[in-house]
mmCIF file of C-alpha atoms (C1' of nucleotides) in Angstrom:
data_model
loop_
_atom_site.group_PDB
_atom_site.id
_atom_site.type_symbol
_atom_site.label_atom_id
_atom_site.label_comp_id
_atom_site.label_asym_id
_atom_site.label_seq_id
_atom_site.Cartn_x
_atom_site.Cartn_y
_atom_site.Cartn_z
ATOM 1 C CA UNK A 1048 -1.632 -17.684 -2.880
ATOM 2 C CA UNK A 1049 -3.272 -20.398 0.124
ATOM 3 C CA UNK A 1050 0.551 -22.490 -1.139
ATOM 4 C CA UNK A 1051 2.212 -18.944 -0.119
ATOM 5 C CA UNK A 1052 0.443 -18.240 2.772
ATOM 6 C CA UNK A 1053 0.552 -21.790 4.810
ATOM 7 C CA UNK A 1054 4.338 -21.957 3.711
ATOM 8 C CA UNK A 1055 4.678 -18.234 5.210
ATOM 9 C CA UNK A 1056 3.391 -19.376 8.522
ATOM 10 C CA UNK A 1057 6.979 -20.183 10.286
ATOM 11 C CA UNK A 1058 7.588 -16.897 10.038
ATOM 12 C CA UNK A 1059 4.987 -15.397 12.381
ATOM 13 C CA UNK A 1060 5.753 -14.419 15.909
ATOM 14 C CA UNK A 1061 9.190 -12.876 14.327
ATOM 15 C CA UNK A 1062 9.671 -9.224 15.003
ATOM 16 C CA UNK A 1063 10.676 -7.138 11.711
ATOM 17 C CA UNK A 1064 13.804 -5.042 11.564
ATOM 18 C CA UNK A 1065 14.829 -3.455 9.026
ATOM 19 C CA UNK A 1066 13.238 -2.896 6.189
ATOM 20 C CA UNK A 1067 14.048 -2.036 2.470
ATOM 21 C CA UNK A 1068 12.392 -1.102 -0.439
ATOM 22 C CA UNK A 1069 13.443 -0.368 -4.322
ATOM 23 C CA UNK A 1070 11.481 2.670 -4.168
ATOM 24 C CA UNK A 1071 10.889 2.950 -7.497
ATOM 25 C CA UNK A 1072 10.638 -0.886 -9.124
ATOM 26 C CA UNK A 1073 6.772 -1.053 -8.616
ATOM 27 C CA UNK A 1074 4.814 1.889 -10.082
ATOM 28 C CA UNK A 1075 3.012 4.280 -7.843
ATOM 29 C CA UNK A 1076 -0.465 2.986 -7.005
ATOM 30 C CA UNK A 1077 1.074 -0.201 -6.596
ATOM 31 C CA UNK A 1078 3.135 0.512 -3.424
ATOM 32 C CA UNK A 1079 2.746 2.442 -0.653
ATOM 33 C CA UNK A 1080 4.843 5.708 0.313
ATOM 34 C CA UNK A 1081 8.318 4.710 1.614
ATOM 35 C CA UNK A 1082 7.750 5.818 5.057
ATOM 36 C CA UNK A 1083 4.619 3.287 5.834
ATOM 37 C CA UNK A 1084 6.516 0.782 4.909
ATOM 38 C CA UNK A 1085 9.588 1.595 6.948
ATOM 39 C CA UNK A 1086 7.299 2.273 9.997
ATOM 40 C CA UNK A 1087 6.483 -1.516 10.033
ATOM 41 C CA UNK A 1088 9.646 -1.894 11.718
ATOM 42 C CA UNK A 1089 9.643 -3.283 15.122
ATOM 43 C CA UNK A 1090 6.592 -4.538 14.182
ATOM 44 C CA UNK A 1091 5.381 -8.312 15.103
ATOM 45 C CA UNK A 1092 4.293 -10.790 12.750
ATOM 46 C CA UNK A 1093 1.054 -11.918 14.179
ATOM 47 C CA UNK A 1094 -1.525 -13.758 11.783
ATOM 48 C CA UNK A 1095 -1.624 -14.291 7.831
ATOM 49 C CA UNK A 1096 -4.566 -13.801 6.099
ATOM 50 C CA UNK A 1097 -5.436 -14.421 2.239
ATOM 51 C CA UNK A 1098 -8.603 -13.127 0.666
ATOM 52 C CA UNK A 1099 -8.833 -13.986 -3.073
ATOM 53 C CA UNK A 1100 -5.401 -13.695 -4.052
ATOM 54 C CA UNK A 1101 -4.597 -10.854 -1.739
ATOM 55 C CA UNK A 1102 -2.178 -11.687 0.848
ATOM 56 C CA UNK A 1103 -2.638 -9.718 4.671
ATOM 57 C CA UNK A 1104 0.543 -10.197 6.793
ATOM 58 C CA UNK A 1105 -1.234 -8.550 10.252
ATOM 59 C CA UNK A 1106 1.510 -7.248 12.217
ATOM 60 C CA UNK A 1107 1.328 -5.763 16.012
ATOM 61 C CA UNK A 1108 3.416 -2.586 16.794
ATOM 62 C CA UNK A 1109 4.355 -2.629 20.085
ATOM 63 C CA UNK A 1110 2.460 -0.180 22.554
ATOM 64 C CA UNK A 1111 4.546 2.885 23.072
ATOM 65 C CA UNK A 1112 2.865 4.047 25.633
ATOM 66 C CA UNK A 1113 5.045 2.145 28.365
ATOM 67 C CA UNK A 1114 8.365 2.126 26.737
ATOM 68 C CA UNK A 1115 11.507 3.197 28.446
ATOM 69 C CA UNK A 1116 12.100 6.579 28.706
ATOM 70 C CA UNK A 1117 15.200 6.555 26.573
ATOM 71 C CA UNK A 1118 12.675 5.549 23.878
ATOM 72 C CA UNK A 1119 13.353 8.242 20.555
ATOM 73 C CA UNK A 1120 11.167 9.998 19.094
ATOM 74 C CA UNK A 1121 9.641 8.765 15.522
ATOM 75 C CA UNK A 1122 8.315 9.951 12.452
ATOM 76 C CA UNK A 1123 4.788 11.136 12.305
ATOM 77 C CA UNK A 1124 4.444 7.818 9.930
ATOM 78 C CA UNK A 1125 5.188 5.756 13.225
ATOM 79 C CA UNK A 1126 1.978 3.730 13.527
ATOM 80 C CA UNK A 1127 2.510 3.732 17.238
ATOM 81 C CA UNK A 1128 0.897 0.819 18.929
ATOM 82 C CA UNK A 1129 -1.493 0.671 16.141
ATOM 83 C CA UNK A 1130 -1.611 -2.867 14.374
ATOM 84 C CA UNK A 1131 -1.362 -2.854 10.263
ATOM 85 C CA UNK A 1132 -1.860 -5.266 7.982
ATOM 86 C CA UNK A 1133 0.669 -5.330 4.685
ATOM 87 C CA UNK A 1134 -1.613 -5.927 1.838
ATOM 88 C CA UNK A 1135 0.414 -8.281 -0.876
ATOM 89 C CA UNK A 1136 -0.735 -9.409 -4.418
ATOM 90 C CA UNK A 1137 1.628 -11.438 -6.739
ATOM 91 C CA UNK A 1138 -0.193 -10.455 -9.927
ATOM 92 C CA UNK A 1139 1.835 -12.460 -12.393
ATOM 93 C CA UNK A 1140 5.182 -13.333 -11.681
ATOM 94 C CA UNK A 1141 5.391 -11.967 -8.430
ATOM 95 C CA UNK A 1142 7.157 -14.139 -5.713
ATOM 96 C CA UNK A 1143 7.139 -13.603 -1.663
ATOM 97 C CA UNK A 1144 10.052 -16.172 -0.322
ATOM 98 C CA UNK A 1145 12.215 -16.069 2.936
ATOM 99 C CA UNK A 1146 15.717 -16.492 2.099
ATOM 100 C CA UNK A 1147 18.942 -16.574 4.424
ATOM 101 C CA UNK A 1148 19.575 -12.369 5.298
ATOM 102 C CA UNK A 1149 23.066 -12.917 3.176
ATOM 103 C CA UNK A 1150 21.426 -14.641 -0.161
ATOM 104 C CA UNK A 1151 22.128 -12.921 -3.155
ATOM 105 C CA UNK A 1152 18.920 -10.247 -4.215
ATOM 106 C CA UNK A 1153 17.511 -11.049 -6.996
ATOM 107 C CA UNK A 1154 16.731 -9.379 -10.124
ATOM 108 C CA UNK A 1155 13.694 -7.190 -9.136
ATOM 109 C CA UNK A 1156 13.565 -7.534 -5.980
ATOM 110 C CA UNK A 1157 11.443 -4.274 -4.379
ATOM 111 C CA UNK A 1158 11.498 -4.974 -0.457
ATOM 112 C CA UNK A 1159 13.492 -6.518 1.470
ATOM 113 C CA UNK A 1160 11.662 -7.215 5.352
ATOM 114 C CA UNK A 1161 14.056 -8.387 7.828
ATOM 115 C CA UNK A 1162 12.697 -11.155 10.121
ATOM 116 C CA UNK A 1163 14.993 -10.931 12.858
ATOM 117 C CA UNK A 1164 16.481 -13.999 13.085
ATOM 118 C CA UNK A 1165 18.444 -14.260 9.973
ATOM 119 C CA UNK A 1166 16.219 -14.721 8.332
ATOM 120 C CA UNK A 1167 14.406 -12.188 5.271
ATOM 121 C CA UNK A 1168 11.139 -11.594 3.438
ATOM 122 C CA UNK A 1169 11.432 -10.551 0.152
ATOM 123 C CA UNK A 1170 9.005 -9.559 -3.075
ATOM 124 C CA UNK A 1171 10.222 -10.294 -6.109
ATOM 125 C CA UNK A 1172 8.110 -9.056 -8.921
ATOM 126 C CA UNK A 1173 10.139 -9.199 -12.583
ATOM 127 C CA UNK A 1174 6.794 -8.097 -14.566
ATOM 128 C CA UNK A 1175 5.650 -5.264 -11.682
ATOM 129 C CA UNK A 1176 1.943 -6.538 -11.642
ATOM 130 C CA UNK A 1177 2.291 -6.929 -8.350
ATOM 131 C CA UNK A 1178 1.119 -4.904 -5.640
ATOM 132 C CA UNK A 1179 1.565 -3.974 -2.207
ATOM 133 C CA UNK A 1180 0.146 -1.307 0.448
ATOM 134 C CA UNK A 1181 0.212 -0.964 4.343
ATOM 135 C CA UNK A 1182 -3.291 -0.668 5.858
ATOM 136 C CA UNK A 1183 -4.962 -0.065 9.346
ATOM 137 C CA UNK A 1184 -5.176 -3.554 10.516
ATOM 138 C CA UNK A 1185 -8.947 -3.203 10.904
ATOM 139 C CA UNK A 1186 -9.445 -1.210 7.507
ATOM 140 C CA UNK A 1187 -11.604 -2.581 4.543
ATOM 141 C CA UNK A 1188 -8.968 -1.418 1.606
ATOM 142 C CA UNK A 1189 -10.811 -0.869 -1.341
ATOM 143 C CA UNK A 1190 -9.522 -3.528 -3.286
ATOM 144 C CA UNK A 1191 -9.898 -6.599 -1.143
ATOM 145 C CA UNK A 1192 -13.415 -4.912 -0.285
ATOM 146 C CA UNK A 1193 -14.969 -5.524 -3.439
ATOM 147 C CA UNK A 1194 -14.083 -9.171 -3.540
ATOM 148 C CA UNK A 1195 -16.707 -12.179 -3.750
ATOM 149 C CA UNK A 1196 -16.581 -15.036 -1.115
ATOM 150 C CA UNK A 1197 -13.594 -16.971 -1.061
ATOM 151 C CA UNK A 1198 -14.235 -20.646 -1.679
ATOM 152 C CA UNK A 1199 -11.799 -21.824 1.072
ATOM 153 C CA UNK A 1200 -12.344 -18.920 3.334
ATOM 154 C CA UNK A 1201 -16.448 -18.016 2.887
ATOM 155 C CA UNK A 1202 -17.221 -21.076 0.770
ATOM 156 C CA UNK A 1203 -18.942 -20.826 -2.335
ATOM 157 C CA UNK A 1204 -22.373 -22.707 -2.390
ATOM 158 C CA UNK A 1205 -24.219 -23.745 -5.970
ATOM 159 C CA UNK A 1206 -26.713 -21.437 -4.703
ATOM 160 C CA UNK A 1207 -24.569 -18.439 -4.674
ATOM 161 C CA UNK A 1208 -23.329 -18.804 -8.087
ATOM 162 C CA UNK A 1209 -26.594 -19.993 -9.198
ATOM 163 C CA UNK A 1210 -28.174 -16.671 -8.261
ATOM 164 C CA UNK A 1211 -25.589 -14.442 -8.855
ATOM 165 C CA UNK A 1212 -25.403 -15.669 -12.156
ATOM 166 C CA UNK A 1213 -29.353 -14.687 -13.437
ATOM 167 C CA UNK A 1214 -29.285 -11.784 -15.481
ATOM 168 C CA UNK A 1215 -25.599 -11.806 -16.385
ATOM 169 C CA UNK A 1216 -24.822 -12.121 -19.962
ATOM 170 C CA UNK A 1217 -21.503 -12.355 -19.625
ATOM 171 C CA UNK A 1218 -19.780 -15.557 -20.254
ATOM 172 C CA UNK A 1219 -19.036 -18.524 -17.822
ATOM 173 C CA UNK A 1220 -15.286 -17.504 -18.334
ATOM 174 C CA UNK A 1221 -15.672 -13.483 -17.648
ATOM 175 C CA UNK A 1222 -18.273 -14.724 -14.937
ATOM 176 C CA UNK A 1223 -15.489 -16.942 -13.074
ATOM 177 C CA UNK A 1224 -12.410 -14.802 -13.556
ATOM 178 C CA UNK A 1225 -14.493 -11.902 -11.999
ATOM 179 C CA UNK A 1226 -13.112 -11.636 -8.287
ATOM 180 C CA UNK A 1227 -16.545 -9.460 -7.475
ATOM 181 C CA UNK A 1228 -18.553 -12.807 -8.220
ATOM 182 C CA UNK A 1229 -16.202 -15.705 -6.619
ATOM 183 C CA UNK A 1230 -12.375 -14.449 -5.132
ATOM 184 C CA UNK A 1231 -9.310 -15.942 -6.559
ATOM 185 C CA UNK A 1232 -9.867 -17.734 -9.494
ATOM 186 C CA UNK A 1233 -7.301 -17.166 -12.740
ATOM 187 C CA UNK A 1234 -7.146 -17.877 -15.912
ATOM 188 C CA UNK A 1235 -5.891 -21.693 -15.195
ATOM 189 C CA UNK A 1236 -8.459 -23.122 -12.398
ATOM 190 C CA UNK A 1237 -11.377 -21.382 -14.708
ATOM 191 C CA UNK A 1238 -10.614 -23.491 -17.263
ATOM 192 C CA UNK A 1239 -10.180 -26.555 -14.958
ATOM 193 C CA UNK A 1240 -13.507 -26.344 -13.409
ATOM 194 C CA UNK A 1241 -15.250 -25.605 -16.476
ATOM 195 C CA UNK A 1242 -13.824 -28.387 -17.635
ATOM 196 C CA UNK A 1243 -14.591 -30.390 -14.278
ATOM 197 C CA UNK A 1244 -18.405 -29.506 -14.859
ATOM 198 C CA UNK A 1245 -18.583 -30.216 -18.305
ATOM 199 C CA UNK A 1246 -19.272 -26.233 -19.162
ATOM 200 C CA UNK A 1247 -18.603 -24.486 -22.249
ATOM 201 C CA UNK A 1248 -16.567 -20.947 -21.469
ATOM 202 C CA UNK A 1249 -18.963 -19.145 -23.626
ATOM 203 C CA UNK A 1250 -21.898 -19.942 -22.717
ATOM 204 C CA UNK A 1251 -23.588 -17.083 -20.975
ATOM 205 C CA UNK A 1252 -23.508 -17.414 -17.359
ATOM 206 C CA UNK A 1253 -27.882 -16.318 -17.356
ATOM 207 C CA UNK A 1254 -28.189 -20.059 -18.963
ATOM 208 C CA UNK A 1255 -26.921 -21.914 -15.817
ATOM 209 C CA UNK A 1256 -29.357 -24.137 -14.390
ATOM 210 C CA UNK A 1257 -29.010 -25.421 -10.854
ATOM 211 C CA UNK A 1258 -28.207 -28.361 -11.724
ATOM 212 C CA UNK A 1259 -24.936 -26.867 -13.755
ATOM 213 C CA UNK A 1260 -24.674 -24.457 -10.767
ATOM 214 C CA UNK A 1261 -23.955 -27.441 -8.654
ATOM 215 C CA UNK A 1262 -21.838 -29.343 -11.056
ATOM 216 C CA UNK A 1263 -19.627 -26.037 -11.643
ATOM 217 C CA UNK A 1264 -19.558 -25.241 -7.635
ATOM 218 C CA UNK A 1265 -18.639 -28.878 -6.619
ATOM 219 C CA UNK A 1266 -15.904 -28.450 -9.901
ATOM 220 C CA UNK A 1267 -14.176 -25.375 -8.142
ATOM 221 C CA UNK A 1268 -13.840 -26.939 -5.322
ATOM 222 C CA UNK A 1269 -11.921 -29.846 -6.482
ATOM 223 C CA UNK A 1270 -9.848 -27.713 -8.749
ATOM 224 C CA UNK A 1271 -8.738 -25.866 -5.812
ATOM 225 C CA UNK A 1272 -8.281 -28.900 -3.525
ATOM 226 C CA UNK A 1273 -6.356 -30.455 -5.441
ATOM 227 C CA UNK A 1274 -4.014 -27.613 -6.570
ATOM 228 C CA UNK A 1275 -3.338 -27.335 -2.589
ATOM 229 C CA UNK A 1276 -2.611 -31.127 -2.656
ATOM 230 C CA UNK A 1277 0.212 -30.179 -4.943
ATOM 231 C CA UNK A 1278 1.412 -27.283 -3.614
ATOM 232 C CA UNK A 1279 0.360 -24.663 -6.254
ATOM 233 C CA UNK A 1280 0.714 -24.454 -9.812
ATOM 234 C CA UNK A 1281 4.266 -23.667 -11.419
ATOM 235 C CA UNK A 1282 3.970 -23.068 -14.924
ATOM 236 C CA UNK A 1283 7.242 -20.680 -14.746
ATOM 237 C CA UNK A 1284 7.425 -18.265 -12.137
ATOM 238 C CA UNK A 1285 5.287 -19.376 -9.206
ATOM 239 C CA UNK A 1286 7.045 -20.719 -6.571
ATOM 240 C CA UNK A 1287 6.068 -20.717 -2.787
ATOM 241 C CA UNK A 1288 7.585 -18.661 0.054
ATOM 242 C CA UNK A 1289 10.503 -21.691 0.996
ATOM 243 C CA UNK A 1290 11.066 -21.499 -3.267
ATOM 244 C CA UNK A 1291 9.841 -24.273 -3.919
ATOM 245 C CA UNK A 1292 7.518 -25.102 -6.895
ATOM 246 C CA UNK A 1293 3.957 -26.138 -6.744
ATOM 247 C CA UNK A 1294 3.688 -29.912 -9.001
ATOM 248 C CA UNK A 1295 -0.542 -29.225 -9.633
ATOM 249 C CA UNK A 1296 0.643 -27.621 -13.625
ATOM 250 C CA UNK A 1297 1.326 -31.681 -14.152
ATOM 251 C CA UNK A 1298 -1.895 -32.834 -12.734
ATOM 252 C CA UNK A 1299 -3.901 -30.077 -15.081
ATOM 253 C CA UNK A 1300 -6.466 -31.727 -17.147
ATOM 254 C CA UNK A 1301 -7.276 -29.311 -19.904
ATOM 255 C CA UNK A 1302 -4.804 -25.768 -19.419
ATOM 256 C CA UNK A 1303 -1.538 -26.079 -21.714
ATOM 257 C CA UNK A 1304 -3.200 -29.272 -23.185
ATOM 258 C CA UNK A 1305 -3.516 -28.301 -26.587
ATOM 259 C CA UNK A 1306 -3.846 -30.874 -28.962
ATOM 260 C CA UNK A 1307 -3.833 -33.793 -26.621
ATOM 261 C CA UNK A 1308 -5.990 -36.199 -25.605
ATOM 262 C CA UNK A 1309 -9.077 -35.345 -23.164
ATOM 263 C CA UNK A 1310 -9.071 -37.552 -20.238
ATOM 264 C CA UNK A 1311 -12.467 -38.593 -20.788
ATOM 265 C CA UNK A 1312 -13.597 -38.531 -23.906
ATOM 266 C CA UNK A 1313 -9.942 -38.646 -25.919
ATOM 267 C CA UNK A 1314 -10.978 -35.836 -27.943
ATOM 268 C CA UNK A 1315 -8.095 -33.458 -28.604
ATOM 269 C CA UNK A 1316 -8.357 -30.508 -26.234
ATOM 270 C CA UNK A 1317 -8.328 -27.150 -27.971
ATOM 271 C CA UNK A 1318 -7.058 -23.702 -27.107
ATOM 272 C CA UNK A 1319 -8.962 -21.052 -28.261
ATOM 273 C CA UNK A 1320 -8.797 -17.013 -26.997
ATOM 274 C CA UNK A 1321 -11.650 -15.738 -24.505
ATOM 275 C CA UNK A 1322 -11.659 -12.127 -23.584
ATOM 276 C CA UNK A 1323 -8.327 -12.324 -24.628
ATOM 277 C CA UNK A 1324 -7.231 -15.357 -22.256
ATOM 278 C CA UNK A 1325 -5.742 -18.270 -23.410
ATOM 279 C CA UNK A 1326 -9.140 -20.933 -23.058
ATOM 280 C CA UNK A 1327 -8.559 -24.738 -23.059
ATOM 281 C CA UNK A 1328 -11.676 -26.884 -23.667
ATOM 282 C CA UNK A 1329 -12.507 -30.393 -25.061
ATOM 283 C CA UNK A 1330 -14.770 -29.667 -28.316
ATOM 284 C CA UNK A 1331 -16.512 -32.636 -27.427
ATOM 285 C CA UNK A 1332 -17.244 -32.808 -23.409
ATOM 286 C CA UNK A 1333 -18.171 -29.461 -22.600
ATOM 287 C CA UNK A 1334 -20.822 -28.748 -25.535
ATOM 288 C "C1'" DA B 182 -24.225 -0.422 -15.866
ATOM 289 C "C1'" DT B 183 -21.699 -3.875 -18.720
ATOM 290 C "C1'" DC B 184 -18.908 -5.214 -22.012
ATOM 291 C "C1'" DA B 185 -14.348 -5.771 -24.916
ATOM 292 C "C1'" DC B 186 -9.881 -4.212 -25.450
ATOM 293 C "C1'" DG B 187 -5.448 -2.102 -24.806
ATOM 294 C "C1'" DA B 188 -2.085 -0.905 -21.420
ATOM 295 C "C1'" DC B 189 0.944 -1.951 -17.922
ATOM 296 C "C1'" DC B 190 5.990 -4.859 -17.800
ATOM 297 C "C1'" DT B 191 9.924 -8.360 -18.294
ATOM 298 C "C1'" DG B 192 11.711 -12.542 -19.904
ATOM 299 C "C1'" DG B 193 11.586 -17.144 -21.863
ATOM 300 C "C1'" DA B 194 10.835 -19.952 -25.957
ATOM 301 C "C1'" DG B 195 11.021 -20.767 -30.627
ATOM 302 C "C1'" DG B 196 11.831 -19.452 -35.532
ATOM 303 C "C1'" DC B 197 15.129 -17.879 -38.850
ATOM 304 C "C1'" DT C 606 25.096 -15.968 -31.466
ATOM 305 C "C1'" DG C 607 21.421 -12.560 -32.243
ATOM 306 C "C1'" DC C 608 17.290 -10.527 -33.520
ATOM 307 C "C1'" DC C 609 12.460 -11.072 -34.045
ATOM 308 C "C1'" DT C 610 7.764 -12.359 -32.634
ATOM 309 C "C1'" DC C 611 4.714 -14.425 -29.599
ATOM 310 C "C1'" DC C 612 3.289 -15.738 -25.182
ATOM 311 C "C1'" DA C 613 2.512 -15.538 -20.053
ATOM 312 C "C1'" DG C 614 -1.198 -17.578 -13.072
ATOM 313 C "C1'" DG C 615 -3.833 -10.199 -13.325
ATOM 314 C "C1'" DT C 616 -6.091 -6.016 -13.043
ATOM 315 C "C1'" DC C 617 -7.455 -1.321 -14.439
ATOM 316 C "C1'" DG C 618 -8.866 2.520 -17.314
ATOM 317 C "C1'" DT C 619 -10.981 3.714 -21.473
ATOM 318 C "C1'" DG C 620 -14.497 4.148 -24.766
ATOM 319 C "C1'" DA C 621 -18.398 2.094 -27.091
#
DNA sequence: ATCACGACCTGGAGGC
DNA sequence: TGCCTCCAGGTCGTGA
């Protein structure tokens, strides 16, 4: 989602026009009513901000207040000269690009933003995890709310996940992949930084010492750093907002490794099913 | 309150 | 070629 958002940065300062959605392609509760999304037009592209893996593209409505007399009268959706915030998340296979206005749409394609200068946003969501909503640009939706401290945006110190972790039986995978604890880890960089630090996904997250809660800290953040070196990880669908695939899904040590050798130790690395998550580990390093 | 688990979807890969 | 099964970067609701 960071690979999305800093190749989505061109496009701020561009005023939307229109704008289209499927309507139906995402499932209610995943996308907002038709008319808050249409009332984004006019709107200005102003900052993009990621959270976890949510995705806020702020945009500033011009004030009406001063506009030319001739201006028409709008909807009562109009936000007015109120700023909003359109709330993305890819979930799977979802994809956020900017294509030339007259490029052929793509299979499941469920908006459509016009950029104004030729130039279009589009979601792209084949498996419809995805999910998107218009928000106050100042409101706390529910959903990004609840989320930990990002490690690029907070941080995330060994402290934090050393305290957050007493008491919790649940593993050091359910631990990691819960966005409550630390926001935007998946399935892949959990089993990288376990991996990294030399931790065994089951082993309840209570029996963390400091010592492991500094290994596993200092491990996320080199899983993520160098996932950003590479521009993401592509293992089929993701691709960043220019299209282009991310090369960190060669640079993986353990995730899709099954049967080959560990880096370190040349053990072979094994897949096994957590929580019902594909899990790579080496039998031998992380003990 | 915390879990494990199924559900939500489409499509690509591989077996036969 | 086609049909089948399995698998997939996530999250949520359910029921124990």
């Amino acid at each position: 989602m960071e690979t999305v958002r800093r190749t989505l940065l061109p496009a701020i300062g561009k005023r939307i026009g229109r704008v289209w959605d499927s309507g139906q392609g995402l499932h209610m509760g995943r996308r907002p009513p038709r008319a808050k999304l249409q009332a984004l037009t006019g709107a200005t592209l102003c900052a993009i901000r990621r959270r976890g893996k949510y995705l806020l593209l702020d945009l500033a409505s011009i004030s009406p207040s001063k506009g030319p007399a001739t201006r028409p009268k709008r909807a009562a959706a109009d936000p007015g000269g109120k700023s909003h915030s359109l709330l993305v998340h890819l979930g799977m296979t979802g994809r956020l690009v900017i294509v030339p206005a007259g490029a052929p749409r793509a299979k499941h394609t469920h908006l459509v933003v016009a950029l104004g200068d030729g130039s279009e946003l589009r979601f792209v969501d084949a498996r419809r995890f995805g999910f998107l909503d218009v928000i106050a640009l100042d409101e706390q939706h529910a959903a990004v709310a609840s989320l930990g401290p990002d490690p690029l945006v907070d941080g995330v110190t060994a402290q934090r996940i050393y305290e957050v972790s007493r008491n919790k039986r649940a593993t050091l995978k359910a631990f990691l992949l819960d966005q409550r604890v630390i926001a935007g880890l998946g399935n892949i960089y959990v089993s990288e930084a376990l991996w990294r630090a030399k931790l065994r996904p089951t082993t309840p997250a209570s029996q963390l010492t400091a010592a492991k809660a500094r290994a596993l800290a200092a491990a996320i953040g080199e899983v993520i750093a160098n996932a950003l070196d590479k521009g993401g990880t592509s293992l089929r669908d993701f691709v960043n907002a220019d299209g282009a695939k991310g090369e960190n899904a060669d640079y993986l040590w353990v995730y899709g490794r099954h049967g080959e050798p560990c880096a370190r130790c040349n053990a072979k690395i094994r897949r096994q099913v957590l929580h019902g998550r594909a899990t790579y580990v080496c039998p031998t390093c992380q003990p």
